[in-house]
mmCIF file of C-alpha atoms and ligand atoms in Angstrom:
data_model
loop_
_atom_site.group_PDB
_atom_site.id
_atom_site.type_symbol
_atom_site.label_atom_id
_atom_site.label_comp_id
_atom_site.label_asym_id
_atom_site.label_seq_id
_atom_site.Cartn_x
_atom_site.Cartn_y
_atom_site.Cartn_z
ATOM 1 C CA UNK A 843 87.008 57.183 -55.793
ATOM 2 C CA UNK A 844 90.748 57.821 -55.531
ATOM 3 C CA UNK A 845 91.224 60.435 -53.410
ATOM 4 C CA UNK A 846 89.562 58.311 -50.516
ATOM 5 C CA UNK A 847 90.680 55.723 -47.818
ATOM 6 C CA UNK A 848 88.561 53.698 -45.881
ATOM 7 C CA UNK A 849 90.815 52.122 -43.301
ATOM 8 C CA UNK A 850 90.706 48.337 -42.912
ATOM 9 C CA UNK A 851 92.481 48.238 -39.412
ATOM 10 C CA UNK A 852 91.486 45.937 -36.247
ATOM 11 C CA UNK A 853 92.064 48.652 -33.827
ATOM 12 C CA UNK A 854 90.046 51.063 -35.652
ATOM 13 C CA UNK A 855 87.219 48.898 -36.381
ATOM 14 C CA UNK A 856 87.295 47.817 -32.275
ATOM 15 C CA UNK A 857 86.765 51.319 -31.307
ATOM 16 C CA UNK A 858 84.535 52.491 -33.988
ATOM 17 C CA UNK A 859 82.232 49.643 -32.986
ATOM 18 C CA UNK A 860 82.983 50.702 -29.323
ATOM 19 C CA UNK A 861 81.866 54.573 -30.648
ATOM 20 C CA UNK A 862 78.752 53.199 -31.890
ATOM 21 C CA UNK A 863 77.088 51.728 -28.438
ATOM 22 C CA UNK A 864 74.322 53.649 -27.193
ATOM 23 C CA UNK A 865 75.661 53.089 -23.678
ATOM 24 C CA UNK A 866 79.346 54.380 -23.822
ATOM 25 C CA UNK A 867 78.934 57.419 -21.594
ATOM 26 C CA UNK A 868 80.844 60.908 -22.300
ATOM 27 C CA UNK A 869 84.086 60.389 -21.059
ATOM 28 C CA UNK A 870 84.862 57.311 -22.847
ATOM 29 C CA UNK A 871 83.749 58.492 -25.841
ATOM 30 C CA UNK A 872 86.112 61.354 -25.732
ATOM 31 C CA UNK A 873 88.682 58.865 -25.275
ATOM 32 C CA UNK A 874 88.066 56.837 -27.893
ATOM 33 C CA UNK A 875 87.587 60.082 -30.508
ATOM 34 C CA UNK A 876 91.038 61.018 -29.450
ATOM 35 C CA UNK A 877 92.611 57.444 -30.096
ATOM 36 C CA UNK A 878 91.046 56.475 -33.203
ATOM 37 C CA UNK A 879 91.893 60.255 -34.288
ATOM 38 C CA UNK A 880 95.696 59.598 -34.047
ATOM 39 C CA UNK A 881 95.409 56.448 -35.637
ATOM 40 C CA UNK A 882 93.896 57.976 -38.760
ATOM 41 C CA UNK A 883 96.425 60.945 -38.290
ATOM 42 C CA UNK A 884 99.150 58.512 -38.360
ATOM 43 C CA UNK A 885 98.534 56.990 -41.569
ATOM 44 C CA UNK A 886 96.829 60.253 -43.155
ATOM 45 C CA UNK A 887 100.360 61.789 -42.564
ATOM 46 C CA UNK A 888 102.448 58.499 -44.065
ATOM 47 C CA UNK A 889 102.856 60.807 -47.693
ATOM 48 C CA UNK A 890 104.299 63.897 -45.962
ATOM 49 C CA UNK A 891 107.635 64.613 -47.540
ATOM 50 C CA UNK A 892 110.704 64.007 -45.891
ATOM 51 C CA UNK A 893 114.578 65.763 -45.976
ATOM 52 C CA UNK A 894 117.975 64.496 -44.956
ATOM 53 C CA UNK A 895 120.211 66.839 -42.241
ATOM 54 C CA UNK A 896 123.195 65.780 -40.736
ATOM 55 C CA UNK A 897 123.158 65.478 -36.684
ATOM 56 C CA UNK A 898 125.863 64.136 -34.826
ATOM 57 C CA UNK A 899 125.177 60.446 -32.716
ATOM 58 C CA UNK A 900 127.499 59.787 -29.620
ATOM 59 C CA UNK A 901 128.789 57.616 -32.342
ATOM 60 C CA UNK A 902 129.168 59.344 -35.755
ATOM 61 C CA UNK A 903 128.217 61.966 -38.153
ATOM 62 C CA UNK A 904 124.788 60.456 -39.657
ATOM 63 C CA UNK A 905 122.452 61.968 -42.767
ATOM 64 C CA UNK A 906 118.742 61.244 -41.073
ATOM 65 C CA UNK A 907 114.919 62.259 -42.603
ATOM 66 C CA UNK A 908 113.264 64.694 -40.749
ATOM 67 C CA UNK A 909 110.209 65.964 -41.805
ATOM 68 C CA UNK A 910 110.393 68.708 -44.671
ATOM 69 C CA UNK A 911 108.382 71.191 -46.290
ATOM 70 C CA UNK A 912 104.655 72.813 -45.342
ATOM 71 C CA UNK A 913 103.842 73.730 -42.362
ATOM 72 C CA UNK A 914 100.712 71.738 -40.847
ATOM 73 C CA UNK A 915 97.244 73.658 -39.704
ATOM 74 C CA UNK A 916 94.700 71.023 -37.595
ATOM 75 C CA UNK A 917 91.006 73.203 -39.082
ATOM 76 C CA UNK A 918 88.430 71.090 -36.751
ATOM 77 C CA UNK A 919 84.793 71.814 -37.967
ATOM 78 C CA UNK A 920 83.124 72.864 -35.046
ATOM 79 C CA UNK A 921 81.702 71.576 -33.048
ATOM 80 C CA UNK A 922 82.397 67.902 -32.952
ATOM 81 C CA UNK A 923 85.584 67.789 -34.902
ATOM 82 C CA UNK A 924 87.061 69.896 -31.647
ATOM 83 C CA UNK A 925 87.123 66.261 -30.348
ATOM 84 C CA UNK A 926 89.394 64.696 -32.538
ATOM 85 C CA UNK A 927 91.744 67.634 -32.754
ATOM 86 C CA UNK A 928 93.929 66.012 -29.828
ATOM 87 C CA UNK A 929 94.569 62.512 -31.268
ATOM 88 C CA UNK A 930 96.472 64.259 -34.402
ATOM 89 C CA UNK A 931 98.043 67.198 -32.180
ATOM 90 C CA UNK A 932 100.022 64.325 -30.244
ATOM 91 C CA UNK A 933 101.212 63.138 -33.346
ATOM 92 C CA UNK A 934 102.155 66.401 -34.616
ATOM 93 C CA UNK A 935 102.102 69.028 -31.183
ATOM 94 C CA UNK A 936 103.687 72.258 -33.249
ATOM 95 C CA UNK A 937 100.464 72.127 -36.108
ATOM 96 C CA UNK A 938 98.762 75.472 -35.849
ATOM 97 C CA UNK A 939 94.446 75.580 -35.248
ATOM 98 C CA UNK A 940 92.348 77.012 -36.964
ATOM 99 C CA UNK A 941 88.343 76.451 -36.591
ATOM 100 C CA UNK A 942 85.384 76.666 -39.084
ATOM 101 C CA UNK A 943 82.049 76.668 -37.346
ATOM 102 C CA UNK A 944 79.120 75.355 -39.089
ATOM 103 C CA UNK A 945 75.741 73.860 -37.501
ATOM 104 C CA UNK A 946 73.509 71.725 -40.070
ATOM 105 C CA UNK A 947 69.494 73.153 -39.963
ATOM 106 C CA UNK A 948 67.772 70.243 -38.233
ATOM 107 C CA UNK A 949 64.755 70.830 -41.021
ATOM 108 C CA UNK A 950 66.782 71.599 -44.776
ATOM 109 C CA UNK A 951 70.025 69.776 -43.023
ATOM 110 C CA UNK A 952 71.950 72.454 -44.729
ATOM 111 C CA UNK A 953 75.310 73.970 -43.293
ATOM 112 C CA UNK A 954 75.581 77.370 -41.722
ATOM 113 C CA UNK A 955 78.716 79.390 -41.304
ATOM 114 C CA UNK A 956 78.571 80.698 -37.384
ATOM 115 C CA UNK A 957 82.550 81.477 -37.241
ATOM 116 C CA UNK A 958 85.811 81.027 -39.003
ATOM 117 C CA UNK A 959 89.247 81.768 -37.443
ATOM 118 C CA UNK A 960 92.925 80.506 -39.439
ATOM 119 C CA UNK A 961 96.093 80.037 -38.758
ATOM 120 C CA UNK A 962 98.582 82.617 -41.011
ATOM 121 C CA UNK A 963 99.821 81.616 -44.155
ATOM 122 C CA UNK A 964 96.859 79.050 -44.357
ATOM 123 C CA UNK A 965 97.467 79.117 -48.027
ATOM 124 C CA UNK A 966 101.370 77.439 -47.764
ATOM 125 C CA UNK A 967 99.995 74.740 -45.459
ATOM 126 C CA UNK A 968 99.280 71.138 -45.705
ATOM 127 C CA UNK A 969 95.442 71.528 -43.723
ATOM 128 C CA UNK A 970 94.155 68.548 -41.906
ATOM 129 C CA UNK A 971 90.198 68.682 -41.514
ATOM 130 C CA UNK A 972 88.471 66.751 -39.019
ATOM 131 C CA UNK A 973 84.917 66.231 -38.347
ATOM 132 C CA UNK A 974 83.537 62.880 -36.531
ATOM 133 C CA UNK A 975 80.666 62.436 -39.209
ATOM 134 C CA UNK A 976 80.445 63.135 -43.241
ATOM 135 C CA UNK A 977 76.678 62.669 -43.374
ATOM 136 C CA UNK A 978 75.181 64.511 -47.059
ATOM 137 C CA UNK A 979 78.812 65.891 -47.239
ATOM 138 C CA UNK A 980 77.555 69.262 -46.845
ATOM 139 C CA UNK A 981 79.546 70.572 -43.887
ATOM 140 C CA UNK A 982 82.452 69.259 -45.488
ATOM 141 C CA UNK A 983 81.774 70.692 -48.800
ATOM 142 C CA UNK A 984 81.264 74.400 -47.384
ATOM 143 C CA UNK A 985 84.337 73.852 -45.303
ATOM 144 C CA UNK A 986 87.026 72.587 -48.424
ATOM 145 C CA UNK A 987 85.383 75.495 -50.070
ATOM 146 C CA UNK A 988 85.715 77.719 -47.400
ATOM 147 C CA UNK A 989 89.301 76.528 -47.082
ATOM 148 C CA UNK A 990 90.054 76.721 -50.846
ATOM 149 C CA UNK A 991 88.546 80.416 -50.850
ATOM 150 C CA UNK A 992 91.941 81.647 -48.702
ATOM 151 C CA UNK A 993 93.508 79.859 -51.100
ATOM 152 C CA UNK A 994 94.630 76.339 -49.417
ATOM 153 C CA UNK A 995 95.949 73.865 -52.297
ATOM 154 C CA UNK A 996 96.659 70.664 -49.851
ATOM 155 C CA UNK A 997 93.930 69.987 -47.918
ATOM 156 C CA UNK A 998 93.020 66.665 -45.895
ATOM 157 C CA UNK A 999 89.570 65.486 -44.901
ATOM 158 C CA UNK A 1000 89.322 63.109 -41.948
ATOM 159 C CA UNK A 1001 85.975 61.663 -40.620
ATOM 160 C CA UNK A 1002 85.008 58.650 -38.264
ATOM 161 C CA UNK A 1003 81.795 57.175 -40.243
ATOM 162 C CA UNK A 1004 81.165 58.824 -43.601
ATOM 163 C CA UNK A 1005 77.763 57.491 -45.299
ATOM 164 C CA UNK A 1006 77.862 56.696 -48.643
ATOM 165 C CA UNK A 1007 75.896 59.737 -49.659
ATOM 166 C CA UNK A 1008 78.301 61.998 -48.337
ATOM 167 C CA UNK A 1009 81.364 60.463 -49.577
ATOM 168 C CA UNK A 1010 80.213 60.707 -53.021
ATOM 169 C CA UNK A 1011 79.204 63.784 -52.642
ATOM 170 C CA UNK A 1012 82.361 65.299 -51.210
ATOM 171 C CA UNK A 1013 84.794 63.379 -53.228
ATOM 172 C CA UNK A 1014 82.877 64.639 -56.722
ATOM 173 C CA UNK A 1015 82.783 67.945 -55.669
ATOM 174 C CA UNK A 1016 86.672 68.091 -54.173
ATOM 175 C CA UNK A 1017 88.699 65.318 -56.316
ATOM 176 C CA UNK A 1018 91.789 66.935 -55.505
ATOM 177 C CA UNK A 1019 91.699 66.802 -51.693
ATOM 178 C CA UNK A 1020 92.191 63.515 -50.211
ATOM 179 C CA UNK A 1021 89.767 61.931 -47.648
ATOM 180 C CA UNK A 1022 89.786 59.405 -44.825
ATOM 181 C CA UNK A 1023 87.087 57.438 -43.040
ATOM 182 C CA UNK A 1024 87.387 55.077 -40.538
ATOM 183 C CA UNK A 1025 84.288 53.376 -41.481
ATOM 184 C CA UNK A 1026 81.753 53.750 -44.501
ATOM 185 C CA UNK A 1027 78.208 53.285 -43.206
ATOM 186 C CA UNK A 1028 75.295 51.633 -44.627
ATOM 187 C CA UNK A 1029 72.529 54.981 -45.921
ATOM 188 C CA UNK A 1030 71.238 58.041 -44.144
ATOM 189 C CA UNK A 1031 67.752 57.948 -42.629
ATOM 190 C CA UNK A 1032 65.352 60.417 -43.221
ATOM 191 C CA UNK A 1033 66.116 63.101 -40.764
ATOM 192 C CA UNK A 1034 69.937 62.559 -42.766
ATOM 193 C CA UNK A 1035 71.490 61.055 -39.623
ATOM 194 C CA UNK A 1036 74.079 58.240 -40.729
ATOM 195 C CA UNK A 1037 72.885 54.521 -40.102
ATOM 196 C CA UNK A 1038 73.832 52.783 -38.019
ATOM 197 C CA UNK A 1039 75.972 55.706 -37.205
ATOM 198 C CA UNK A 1040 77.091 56.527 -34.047
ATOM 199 C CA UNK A 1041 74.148 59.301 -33.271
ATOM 200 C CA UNK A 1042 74.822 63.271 -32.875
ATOM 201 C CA UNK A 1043 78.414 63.174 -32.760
ATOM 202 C CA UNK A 1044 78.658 66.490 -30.781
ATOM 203 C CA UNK A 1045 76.310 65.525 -28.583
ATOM 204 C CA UNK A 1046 77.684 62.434 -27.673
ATOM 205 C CA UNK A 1047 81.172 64.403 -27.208
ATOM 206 C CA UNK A 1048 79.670 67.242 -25.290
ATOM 207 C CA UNK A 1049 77.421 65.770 -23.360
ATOM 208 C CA UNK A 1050 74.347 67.795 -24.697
ATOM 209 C CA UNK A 1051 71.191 66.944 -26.158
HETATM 210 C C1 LIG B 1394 77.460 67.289 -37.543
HETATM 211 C C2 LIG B 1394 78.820 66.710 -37.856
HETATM 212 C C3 LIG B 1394 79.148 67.353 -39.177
HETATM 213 C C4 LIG B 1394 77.798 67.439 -39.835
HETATM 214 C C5 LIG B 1394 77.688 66.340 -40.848
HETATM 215 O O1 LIG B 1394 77.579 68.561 -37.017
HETATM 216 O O2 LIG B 1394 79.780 66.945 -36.863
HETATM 217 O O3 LIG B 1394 79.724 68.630 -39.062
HETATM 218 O O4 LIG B 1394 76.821 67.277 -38.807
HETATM 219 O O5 LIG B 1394 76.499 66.444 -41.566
HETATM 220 P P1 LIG B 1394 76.474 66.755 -43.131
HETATM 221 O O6 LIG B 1394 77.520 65.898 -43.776
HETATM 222 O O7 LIG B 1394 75.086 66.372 -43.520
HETATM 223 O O8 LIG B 1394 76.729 68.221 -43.324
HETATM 224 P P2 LIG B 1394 76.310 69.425 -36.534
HETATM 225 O O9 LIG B 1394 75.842 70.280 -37.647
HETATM 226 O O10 LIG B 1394 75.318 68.515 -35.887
HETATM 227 O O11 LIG B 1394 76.954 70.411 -35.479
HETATM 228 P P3 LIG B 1394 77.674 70.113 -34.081
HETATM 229 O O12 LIG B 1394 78.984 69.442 -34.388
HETATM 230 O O13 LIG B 1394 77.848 71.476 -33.532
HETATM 231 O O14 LIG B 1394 76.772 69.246 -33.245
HETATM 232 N N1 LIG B 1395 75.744 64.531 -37.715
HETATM 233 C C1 LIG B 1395 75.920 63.661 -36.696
HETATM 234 O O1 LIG B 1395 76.457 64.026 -35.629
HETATM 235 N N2 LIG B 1395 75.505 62.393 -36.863
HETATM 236 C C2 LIG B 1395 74.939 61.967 -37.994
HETATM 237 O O2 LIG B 1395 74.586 60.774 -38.100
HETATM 238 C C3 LIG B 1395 74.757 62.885 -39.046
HETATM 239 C C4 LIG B 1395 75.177 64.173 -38.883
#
């Protein structure tokens, strides 16, 4: 699969494993969304192109890169990819937000479309698309379809713990979108939750059950 990155990084893996305890309460887990959010932002955003100005240093004229090109739009699918939306926004505080709203059917564990709001010009931005978990790939699927529907050409997919399943199924359906995962899980269980997994992501964010 080449249009995916499974990150191999200490601090990552420390809070991913931190994510996964049954006993980290609410407010930590926010925390640790956020952080492991802007990690994978940082390194999801190492390929955006770059152009030389000229500024002026107390010391001399100087050619330096600044960033060039698209515009960025942060499209969280909602809900629990609201919680990761942060992490990359401190990284990159002008992006635009735009939401897709989908809830999976707790029997078929298909997506549904509840609400849908972009940024203008969606179609000349780079699009960054977070969502905690990529369990069949579903959500995601419906949302880089969604996305490619208004006509979006670069679009990134960032999850936390993507199961194997889901992966597959996302990166077969949209090869020319790349996609990052903090950590690639063992199988889905039978009510397609992601094992070991982490639990209901939104849940765990929100504080609801
Ligand atoms: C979760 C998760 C993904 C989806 C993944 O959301 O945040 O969006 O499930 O499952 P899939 O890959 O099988 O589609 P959920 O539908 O539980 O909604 P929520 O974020 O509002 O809790
Ligand atoms: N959604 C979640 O929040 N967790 C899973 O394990 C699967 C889907």
């Amino acid at each position: 699969m080449e249009n995916v990155t499974i990150f191999d990084h200490p601090l990552i893996k420390h809070k991913i494993s931190m994510l996964r305890d049954k006993n980290t309460g609410t407010m930590f887990f926010r925390i640790l969304v956020e952080e492991i959010s802007m990690l994978m932002g940082y390194e999801a955003m190492r390929d955006l192109p770059v152009e030389t100005i000229s500024v002026e240093t107390p010391i001399t004229e100087a050619e330096v890169p600044v960033i060039a090109g698209k515009k960025l739009a942060v499209v969280p699918i909602l809900r629990a990819g609201l919680g990761m939306v942060n992490g990359i926004l401190s990284l990159v505080p002008t992006a635009k937000i735009g939401h897709i709203g989908l809830y999976r059917d707790e029997n078929t564990h298909e997506p549904h479309a509840y609400f849908a709001k972009l940024p203008d010009k969606i179609e000349d931005r780079l699009v960054i698309v977070p969502d905690p978990m990529l369990a069949t790939g579903g959500s995601a699927i419906q949302a880089v379809d969604f996305l490619k529907s208004k006509g979006c050409k670069h679009i990134k997919f960032m999850c936390i713990i993507a199961a194997p399943e889901g992966l597959k199924a996302l990166s077969e359906k949209h090869p020319d979108i790349e996609i990052y995962v903090g950590a690639l899980d063992e199988k889905l269980n039978d009510n397609a939750y992601i094992v070991p997994g982490l639990g209901d992501a939104g849940d765990r964010i929100f504080g609801t059950k």
